[in-house]
Coordinates of C-alpha atoms in Angstrom, one line a residue:
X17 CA -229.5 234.8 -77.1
X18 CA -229.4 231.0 -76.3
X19 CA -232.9 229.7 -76.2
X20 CA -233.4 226.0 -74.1
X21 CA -236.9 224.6 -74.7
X22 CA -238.0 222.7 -71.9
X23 CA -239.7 219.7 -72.7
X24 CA -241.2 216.3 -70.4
X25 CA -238.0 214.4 -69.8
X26 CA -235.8 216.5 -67.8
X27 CA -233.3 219.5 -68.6
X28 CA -229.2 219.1 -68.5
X29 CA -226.4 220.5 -66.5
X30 CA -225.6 222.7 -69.3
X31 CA -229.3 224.1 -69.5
X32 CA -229.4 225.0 -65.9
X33 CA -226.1 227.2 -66.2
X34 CA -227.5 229.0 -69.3
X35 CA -230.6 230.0 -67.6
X36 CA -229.2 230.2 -64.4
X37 CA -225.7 232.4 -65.0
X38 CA -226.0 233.5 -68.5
X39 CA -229.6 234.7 -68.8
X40 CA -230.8 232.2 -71.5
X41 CA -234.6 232.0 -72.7
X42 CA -237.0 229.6 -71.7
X43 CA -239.4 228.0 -74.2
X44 CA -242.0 225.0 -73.4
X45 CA -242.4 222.5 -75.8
X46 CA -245.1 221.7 -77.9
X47 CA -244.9 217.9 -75.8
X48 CA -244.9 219.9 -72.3
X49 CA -248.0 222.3 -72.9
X50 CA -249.7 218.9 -74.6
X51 CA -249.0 216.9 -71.3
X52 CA -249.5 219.8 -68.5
X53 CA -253.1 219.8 -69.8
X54 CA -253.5 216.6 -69.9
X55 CA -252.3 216.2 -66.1
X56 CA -254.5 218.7 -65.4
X57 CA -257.6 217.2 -66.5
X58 CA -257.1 214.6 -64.4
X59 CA -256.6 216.8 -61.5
X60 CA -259.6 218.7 -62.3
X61 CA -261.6 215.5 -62.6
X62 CA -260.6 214.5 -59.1
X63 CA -261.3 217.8 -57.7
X64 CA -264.9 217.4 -58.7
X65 CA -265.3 213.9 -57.0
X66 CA -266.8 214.1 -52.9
X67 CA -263.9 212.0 -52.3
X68 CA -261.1 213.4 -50.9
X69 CA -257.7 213.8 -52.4
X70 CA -254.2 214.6 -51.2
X71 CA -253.1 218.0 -52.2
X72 CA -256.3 218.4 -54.3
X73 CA -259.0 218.7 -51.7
X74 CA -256.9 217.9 -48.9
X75 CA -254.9 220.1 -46.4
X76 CA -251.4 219.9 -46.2
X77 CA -248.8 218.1 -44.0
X78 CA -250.1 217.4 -40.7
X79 CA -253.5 218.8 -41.4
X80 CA -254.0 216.3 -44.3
X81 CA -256.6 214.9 -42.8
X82 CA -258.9 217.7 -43.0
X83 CA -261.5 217.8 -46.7
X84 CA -261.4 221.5 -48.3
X85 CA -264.9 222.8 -49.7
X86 CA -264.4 223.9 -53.5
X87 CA -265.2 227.1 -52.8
X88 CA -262.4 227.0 -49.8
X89 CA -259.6 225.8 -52.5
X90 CA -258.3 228.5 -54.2
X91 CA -257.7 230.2 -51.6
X92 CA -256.2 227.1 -49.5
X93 CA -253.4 227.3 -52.2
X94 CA -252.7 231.0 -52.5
X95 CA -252.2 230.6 -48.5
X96 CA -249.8 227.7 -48.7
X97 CA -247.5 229.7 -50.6
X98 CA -247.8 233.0 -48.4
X99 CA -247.6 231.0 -45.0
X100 CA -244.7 229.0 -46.3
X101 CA -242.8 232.1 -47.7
X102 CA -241.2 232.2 -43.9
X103 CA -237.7 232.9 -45.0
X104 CA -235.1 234.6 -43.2
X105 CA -231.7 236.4 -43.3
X106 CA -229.7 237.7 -45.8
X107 CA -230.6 237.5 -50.0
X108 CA -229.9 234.1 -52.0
X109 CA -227.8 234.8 -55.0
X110 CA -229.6 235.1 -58.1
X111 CA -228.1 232.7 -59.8
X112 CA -229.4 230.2 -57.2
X113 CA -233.0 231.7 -57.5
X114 CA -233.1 231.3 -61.2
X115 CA -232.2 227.8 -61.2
X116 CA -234.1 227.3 -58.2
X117 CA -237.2 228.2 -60.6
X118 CA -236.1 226.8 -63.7
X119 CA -235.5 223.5 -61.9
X120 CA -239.2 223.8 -60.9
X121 CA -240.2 224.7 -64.6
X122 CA -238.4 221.4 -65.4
X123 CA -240.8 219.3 -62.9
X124 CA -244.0 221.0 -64.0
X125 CA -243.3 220.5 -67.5
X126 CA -243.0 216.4 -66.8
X127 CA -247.0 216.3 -66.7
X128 CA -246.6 214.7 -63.6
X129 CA -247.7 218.0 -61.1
X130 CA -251.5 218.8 -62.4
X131 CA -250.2 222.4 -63.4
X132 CA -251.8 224.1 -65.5
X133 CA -250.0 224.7 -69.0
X134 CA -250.9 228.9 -68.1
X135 CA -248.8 228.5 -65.0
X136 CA -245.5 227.2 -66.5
X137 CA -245.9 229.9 -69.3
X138 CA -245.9 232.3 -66.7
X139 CA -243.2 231.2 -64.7
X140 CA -240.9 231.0 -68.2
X141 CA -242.2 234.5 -68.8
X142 CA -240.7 235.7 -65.4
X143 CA -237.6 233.8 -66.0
X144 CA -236.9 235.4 -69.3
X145 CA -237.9 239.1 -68.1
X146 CA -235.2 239.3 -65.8
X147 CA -237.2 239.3 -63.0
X148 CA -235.6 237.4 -60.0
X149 CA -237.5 236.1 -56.5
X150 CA -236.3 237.4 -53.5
X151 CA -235.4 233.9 -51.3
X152 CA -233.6 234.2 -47.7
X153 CA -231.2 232.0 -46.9
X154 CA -232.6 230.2 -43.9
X155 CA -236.4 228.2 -44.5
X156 CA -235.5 224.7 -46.2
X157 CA -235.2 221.7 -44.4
X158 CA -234.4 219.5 -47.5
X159 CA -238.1 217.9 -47.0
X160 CA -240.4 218.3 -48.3
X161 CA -238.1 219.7 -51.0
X162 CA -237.4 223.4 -50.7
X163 CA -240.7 224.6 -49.4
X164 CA -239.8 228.3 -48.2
X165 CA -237.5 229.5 -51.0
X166 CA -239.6 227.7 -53.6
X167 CA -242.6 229.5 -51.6
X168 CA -241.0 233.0 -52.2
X169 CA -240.8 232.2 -55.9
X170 CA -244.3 230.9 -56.1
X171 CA -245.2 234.4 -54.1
X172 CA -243.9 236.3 -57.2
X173 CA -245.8 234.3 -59.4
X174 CA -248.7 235.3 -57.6
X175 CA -247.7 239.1 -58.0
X176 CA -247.1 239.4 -54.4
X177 CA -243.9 239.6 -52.1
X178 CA -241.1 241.5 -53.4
X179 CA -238.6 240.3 -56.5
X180 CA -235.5 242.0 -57.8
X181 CA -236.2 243.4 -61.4
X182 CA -233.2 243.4 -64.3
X183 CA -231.4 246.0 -63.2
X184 CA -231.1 244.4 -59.6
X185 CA -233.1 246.9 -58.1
X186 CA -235.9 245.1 -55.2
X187 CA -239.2 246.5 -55.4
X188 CA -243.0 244.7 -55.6
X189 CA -243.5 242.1 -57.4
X190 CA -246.8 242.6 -58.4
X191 CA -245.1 246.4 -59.9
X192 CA -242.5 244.3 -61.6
X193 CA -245.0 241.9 -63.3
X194 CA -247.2 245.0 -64.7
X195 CA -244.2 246.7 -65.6
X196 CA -243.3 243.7 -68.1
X197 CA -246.9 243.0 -69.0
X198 CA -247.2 239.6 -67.1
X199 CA -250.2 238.9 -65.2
X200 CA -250.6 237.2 -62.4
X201 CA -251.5 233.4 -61.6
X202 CA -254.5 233.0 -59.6
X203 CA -254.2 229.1 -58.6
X204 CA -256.0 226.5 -58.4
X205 CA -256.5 223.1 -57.0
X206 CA -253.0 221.3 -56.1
X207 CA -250.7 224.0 -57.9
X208 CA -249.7 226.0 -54.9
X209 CA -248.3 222.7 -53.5
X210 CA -247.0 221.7 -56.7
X211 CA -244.7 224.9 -57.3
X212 CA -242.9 224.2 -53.8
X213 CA -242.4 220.1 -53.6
X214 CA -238.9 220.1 -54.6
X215 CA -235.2 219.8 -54.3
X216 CA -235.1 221.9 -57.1
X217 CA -232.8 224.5 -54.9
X218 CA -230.1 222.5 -53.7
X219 CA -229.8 220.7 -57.1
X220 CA -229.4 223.9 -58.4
X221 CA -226.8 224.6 -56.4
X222 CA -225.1 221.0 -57.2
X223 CA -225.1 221.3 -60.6
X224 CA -223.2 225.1 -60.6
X225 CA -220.7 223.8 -57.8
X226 CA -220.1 220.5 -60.3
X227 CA -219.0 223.2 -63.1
X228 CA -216.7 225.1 -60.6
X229 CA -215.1 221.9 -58.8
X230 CA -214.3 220.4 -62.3
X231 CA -212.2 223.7 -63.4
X232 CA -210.7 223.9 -60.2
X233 CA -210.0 220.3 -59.7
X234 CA -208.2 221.1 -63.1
X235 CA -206.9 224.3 -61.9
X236 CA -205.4 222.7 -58.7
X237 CA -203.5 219.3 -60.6
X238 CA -201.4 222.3 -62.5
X239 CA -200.8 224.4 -59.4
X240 CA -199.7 221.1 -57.6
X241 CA -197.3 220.6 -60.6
X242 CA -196.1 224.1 -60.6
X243 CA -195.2 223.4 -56.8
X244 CA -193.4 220.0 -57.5
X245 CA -191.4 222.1 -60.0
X246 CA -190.4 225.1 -57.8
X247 CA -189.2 222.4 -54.8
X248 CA -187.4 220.4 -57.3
X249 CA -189.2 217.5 -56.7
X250 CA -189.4 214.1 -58.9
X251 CA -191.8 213.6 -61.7
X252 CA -191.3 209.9 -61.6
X253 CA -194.1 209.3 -59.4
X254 CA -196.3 210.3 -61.9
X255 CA -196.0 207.5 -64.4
X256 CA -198.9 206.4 -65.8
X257 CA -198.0 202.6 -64.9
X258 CA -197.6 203.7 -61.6
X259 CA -201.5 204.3 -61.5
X260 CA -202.4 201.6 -64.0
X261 CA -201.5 199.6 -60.7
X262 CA -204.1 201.2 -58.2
X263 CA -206.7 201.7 -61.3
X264 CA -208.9 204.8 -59.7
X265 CA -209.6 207.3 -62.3
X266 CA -209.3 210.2 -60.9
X267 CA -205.7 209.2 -59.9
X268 CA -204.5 207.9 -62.9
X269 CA -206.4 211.6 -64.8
X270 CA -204.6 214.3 -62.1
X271 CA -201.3 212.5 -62.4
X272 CA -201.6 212.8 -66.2
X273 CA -202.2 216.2 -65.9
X274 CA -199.2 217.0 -63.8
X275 CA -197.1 215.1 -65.7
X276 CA -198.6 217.0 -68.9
X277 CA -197.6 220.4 -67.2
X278 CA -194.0 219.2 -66.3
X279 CA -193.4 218.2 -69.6
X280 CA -190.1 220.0 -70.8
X281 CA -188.9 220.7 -67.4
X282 CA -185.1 221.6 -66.3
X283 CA -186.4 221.6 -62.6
X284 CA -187.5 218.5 -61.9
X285 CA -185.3 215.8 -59.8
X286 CA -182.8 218.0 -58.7
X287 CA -181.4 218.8 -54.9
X288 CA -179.4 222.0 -53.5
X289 CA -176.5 219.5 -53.9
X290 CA -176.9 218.4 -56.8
X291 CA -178.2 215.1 -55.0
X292 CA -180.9 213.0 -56.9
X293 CA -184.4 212.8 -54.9
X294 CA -185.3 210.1 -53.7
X295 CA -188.9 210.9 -52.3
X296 CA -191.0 213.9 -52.3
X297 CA -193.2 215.0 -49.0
X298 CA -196.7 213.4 -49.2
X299 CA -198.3 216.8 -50.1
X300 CA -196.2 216.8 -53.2
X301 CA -196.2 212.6 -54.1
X302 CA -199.5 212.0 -53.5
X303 CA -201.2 215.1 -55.2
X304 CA -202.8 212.8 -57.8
X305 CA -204.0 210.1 -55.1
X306 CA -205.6 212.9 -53.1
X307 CA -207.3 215.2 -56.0
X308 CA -208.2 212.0 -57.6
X309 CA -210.3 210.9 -55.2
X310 CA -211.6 214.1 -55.0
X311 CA -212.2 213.7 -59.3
X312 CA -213.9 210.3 -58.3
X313 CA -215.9 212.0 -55.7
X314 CA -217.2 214.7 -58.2
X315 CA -217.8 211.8 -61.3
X316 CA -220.6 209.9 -58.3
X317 CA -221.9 213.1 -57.8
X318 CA -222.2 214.1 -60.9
X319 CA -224.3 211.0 -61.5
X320 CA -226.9 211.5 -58.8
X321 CA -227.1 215.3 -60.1
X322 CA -227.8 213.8 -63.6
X323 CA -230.6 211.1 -62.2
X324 CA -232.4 214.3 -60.3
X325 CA -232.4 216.8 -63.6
X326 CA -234.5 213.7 -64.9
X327 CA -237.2 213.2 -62.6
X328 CA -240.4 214.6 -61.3
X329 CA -240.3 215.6 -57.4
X330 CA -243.3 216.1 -56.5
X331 CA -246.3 215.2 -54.0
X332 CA -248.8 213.6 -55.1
X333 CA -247.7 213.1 -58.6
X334 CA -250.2 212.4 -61.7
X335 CA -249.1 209.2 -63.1
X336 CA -250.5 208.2 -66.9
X337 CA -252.7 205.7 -65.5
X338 CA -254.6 209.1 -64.3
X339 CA -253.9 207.8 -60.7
X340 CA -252.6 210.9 -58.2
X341 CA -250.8 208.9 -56.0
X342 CA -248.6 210.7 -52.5
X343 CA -244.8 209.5 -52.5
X344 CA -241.8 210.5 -51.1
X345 CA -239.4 211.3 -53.3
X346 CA -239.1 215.1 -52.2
X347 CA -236.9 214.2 -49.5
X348 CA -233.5 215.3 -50.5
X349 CA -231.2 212.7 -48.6
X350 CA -229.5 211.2 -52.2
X351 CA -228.7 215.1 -53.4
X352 CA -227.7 215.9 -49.8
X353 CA -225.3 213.1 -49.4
X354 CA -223.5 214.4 -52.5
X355 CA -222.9 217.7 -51.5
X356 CA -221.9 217.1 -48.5
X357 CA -218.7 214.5 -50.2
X358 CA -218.1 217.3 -52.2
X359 CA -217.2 219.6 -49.7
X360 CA -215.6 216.9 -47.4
X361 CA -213.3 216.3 -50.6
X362 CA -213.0 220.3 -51.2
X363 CA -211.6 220.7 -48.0
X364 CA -209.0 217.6 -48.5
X365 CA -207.8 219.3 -51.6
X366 CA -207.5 222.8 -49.9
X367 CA -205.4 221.5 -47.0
X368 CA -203.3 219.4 -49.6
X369 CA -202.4 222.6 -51.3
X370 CA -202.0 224.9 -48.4
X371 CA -199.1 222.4 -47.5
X372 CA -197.4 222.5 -50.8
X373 CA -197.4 226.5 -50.4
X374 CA -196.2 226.5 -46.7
X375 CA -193.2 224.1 -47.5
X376 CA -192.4 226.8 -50.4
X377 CA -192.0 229.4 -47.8
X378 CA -189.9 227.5 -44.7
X379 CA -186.4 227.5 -46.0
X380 CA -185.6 224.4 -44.1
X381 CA -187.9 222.3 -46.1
X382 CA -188.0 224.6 -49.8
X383 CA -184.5 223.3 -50.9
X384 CA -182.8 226.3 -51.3
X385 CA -185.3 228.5 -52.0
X386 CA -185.7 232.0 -49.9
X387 CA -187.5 231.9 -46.6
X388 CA -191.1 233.2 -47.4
X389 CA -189.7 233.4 -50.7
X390 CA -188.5 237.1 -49.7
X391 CA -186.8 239.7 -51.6
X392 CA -184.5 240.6 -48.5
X393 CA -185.6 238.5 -45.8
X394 CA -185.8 240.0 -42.2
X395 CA -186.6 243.4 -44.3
X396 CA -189.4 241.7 -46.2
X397 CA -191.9 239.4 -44.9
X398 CA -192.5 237.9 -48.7
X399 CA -195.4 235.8 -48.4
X400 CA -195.5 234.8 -45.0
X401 CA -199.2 236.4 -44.2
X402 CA -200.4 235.1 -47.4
X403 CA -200.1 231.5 -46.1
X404 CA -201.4 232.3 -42.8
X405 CA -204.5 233.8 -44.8
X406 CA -204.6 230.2 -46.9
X407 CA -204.3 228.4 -43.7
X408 CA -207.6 230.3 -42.4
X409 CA -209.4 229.4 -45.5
X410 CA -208.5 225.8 -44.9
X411 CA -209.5 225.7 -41.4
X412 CA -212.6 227.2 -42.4
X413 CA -213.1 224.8 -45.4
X414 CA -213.1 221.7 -42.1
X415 CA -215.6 223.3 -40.4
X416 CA -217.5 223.4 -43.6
X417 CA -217.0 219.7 -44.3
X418 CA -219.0 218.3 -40.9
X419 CA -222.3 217.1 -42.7
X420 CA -225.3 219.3 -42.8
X421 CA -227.1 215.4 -44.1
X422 CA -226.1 213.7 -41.2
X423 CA -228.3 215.9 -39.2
X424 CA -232.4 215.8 -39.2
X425 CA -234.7 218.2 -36.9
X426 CA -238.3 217.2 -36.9
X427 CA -240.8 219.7 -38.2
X428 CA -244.7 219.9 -39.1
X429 CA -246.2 218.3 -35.5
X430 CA -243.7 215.3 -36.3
X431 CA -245.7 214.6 -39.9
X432 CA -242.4 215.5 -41.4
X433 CA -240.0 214.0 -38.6
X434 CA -237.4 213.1 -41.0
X435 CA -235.2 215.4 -43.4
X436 CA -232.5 215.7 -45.4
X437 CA -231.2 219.7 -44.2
X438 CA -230.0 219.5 -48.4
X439 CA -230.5 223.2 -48.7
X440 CA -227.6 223.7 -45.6
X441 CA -225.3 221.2 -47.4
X442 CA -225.6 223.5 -50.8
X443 CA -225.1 226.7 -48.8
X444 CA -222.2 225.8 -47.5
X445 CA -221.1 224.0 -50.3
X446 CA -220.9 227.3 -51.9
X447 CA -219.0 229.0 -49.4
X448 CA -216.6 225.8 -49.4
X449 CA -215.7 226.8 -53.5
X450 CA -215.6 229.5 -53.0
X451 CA -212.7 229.3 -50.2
X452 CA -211.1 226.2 -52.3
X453 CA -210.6 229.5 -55.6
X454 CA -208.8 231.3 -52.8
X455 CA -206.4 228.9 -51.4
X456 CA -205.7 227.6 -55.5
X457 CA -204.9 231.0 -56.4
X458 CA -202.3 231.3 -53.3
X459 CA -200.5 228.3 -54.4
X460 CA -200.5 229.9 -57.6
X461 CA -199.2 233.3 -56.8
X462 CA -196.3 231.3 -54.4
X463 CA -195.5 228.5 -56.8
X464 CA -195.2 231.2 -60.0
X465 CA -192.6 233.2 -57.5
X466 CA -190.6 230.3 -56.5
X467 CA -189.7 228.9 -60.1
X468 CA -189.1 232.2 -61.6
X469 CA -186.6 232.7 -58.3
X470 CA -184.8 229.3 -59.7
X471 CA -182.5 230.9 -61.8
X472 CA -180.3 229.0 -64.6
X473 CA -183.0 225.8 -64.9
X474 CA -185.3 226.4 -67.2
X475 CA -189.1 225.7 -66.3
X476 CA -191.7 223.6 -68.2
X477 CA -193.3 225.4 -71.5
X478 CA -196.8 224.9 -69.8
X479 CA -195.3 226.5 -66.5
X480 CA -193.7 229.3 -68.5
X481 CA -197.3 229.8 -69.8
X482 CA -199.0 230.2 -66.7
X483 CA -196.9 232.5 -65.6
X484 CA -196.8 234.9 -68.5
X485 CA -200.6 234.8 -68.1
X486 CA -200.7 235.5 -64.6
X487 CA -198.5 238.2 -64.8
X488 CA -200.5 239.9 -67.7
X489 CA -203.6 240.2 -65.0
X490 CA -201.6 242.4 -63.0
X491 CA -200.2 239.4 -60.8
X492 CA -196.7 240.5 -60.0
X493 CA -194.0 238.1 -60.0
X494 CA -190.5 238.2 -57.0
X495 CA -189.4 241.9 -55.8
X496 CA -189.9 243.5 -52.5
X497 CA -192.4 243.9 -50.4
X498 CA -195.7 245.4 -51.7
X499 CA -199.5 245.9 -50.5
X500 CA -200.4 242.1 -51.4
X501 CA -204.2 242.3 -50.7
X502 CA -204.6 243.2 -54.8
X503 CA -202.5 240.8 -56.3
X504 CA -204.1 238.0 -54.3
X505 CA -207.6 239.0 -55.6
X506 CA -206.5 239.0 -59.0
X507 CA -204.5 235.9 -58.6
X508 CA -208.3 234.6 -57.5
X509 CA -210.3 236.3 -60.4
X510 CA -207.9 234.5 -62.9
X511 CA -208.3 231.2 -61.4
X512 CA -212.2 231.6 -60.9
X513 CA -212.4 232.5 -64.9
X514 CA -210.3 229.0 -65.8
X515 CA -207.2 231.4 -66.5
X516 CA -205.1 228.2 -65.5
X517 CA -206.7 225.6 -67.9
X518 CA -206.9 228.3 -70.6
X519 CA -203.2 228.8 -70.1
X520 CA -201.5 225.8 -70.1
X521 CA -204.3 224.1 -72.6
X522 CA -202.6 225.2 -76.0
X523 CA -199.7 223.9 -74.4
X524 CA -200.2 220.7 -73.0
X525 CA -203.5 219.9 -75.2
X526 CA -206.8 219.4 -73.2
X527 CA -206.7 218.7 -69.3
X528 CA -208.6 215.5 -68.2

């Protein structure tokens, strides 16, 4: 199994999806155990001073202010973690909750927390047993960090709470640790506030919804091609000096992938009456402008995403001067502001598409093609209901596109009176992919129907190619109607597993 050793300067994208989807193993560094103890003998020198210390001898938040015995501060941590573990409503996915944890792993390992090198072993131990935190859905505010889903993990580490073991079953965590002979962390000063300071959940969910956005910003340029090829439309507009000219590159990469698909193609140009085209519908001409910006959109965010898998989020940090300073760079406005563009531009390149498919099916605007691209229509509906199912999705996707960022709600007697709401913009963020796989595979499943109903012009080889793969995943191609429900969810499976890219790839040589 892949094994990603986490060290003091940050983890990649490509480290968070192993441990996060694919079950990887976790290993500190020789570097991170060597600078977690050093942090922490800082930490334990303050704690021994009469002076008070944020987050060391300190309460929390609005009760800052108040100076914490020693004997009081072990248990002041175990009971930030159990009052803050206030989540509600339905289960967080466990790929969210692993790289929710191994985000924090990533943090403590900096030396820049006070965590004791004990405590990040543990937390890789429960990582690479399988064992995954129950987090709700509702707690985070964005800031400071993640605090009640990072709570719930920290809860686990503790033994307490409940946590779903390897073979998805929920029972108690404390069962769960014995079971795989981990014992629990009993913490001390600062470390209960240091394992739930972070944006370490909605980055999480940034970094997996970068990886699905790029293959289905991919997986939406070929579908848009496959449409301009069914409706007969031009390829000219794709020239590359077209784009040189308006030099965004996102543009200038879709419209090299559609022309890269309609490479070959006896369909392109053409009219019912033989007529040359002229111009295509926007939804058709300015595919590239509008999934390029979209590209350009994803390339900024995947930038910020890359800044905050390098840093430290915590408060107070330990910096090397052996200073333990309070900051504020748990509030999660920058990775807030990205996800919330990336769903704005999700829902841009959903409607976009939804277009394309419902100007496939009207027979006045389709040149020539069947209405609902029907077997027998009047006896068959064709796809009619099919669109009307993408045009929900869409709709949906807009309501998912008002920013959860551009919203604060003060909390913590007005201590904390300003927030990011980052966790909202990543959960709906996820439901927006989600939706965007749907309505790509729709425009699929009608753009594969109309060209093969061109008969006597020969389609592009890549276009051939998608369609001889759809159709081997049980995707059925023109005919009467049929219970479409199945061939819909298969047409989303293949799009969701990169089935498009993978397709036309060998073909056209590798998508931008």
């Amino acid at each position: 199994m892949h094994t990603v050793v986490v060290g003091t300067s940050g983890v990649t994208a490509s480290d968070v999806l192993a441990v996060a989807r694919d079950g990887a193993r976790i290993e500190l560094s020789g570097e991170a155990v060597a600078a977690l103890a050093a942090a922490r003998e800082i930490v334990d020198a303050l704690a021994a001073k009469p002076e008070p210390v944020y987050g060391v001898s300190t309460g929390f938040g609005a009760l800052a202010s108040r100076h914490i015995s020693p004997e009081l501060r072990a248990q002041l941590q175990r009971n930030i973690v159990r009052s803050h573990a206030a989540g509600m409503g339905p289960h967080v996915e466990r790929e969210v909750v692993r790289a929710l944890m191994f985000l924090r792993l990533k943090t403590v390992c900096s030396g820049h927390t006070g965590v004791r090198p004990e405590v990040a072993q543990t937390m890789a131990d429960i990582l690479n047993a399988g064992i995954t935190p129950v987090v709700h859905e509702y707690g985070s505010l964005g800031c400071s960090g993640d605090l009640a889903p990072l709570s719930h993990c920290a809860l686990t580490l503790m033994g307490e709470g409940d946590a779903e073991g390897p073979d998805g079953v929920v029972r108690p965590a404390g069962e769960l640790l014995a079971a795989h002979g981990i014992t629990p962390v009993e913490l001390r000063e600062k470390e209960g506030l240091a394992l739930l300071n972070g944006t370490d959940g909605m980055l999480g969910m940034l970094v997996m919804a970068l990886a699905d956005l790029e293959t289905l910003y991919k997986s939406a340029d070929v579908t848009a091609a496959l449409s301009l090829e069914a409706l007969l439309g031009t390829d000219k507009v794709l020239a590359p000096e077209l784009h040189a000219i308006r030099p965004h590159p996102g543009q200038g990469a879709s419209a090299a992938n559609m022309l890269a698909v309609l490479k070959g193609s006896e369909l392109t140009g053409h009219h019912q009456d033989d007529a040359p085209r002229v111009q295509d519908a926007y939804s058709v001409r300015c595919a590239p402008q509008v999934a390029g910006a979209g590209r350009d959109t994803l390339a900024h965010a995947r930038t910020v995403a890359e800044r905050e898998l390098a840093s430290a989020v915590d408060n107070p940090v330990v910096l090397p001067d052996g200073r333990v300073e309070s900051n504020g760079n748990f509030h999660g406005a920058p990775v807030a502001y990205v996800l919330d563009f990336l769903a704005i531009a999700a829902a841009d390149l959903g409607s976009i598409a939804e277009r394309r498919t419902d100007r496939l099916l009207d027979k006045n605007r389709s040149h020539g093609l069947p209405p609902f691209l029907a077997d027998d229509a009047g006896v068959d509906s064709g796809l009619m209901i099919a669109q009307y199912t993408q045009a929900a999705l869409v709709s949906e996707m807009k309501r998912l596109a008002v920013p959860a960022s551009a919203d604060s709600i003060p909390s913590s007697a007005m201590q904390e009176d300003h927030v990011s709401m980052g966790w909202s913009a990543a959960r709906k963020l996820r439901t927006a992919v989600d939706n965007l796989a749907r309505i790509v595979a729709i425009e699929l499943y009608a753009a594969t129907r109309a060209i093969e109903l061109r008969a006597g012009l020969t389609p592009a080889p890549a276009s051939q190619a998608v369609i001889a793969a759809v159709r081997a995943v049980g995707v059925q191609g023109p005919g009467p109607d049929r219970f479409l429900a199945p061939d819909l969810e298969a047409a989303d499976a293949f799009v969701r597993a990169g089935g498009v890219v993978t397709a036309v790839e060998p073909v056209t040589g590798p998508l931008a």
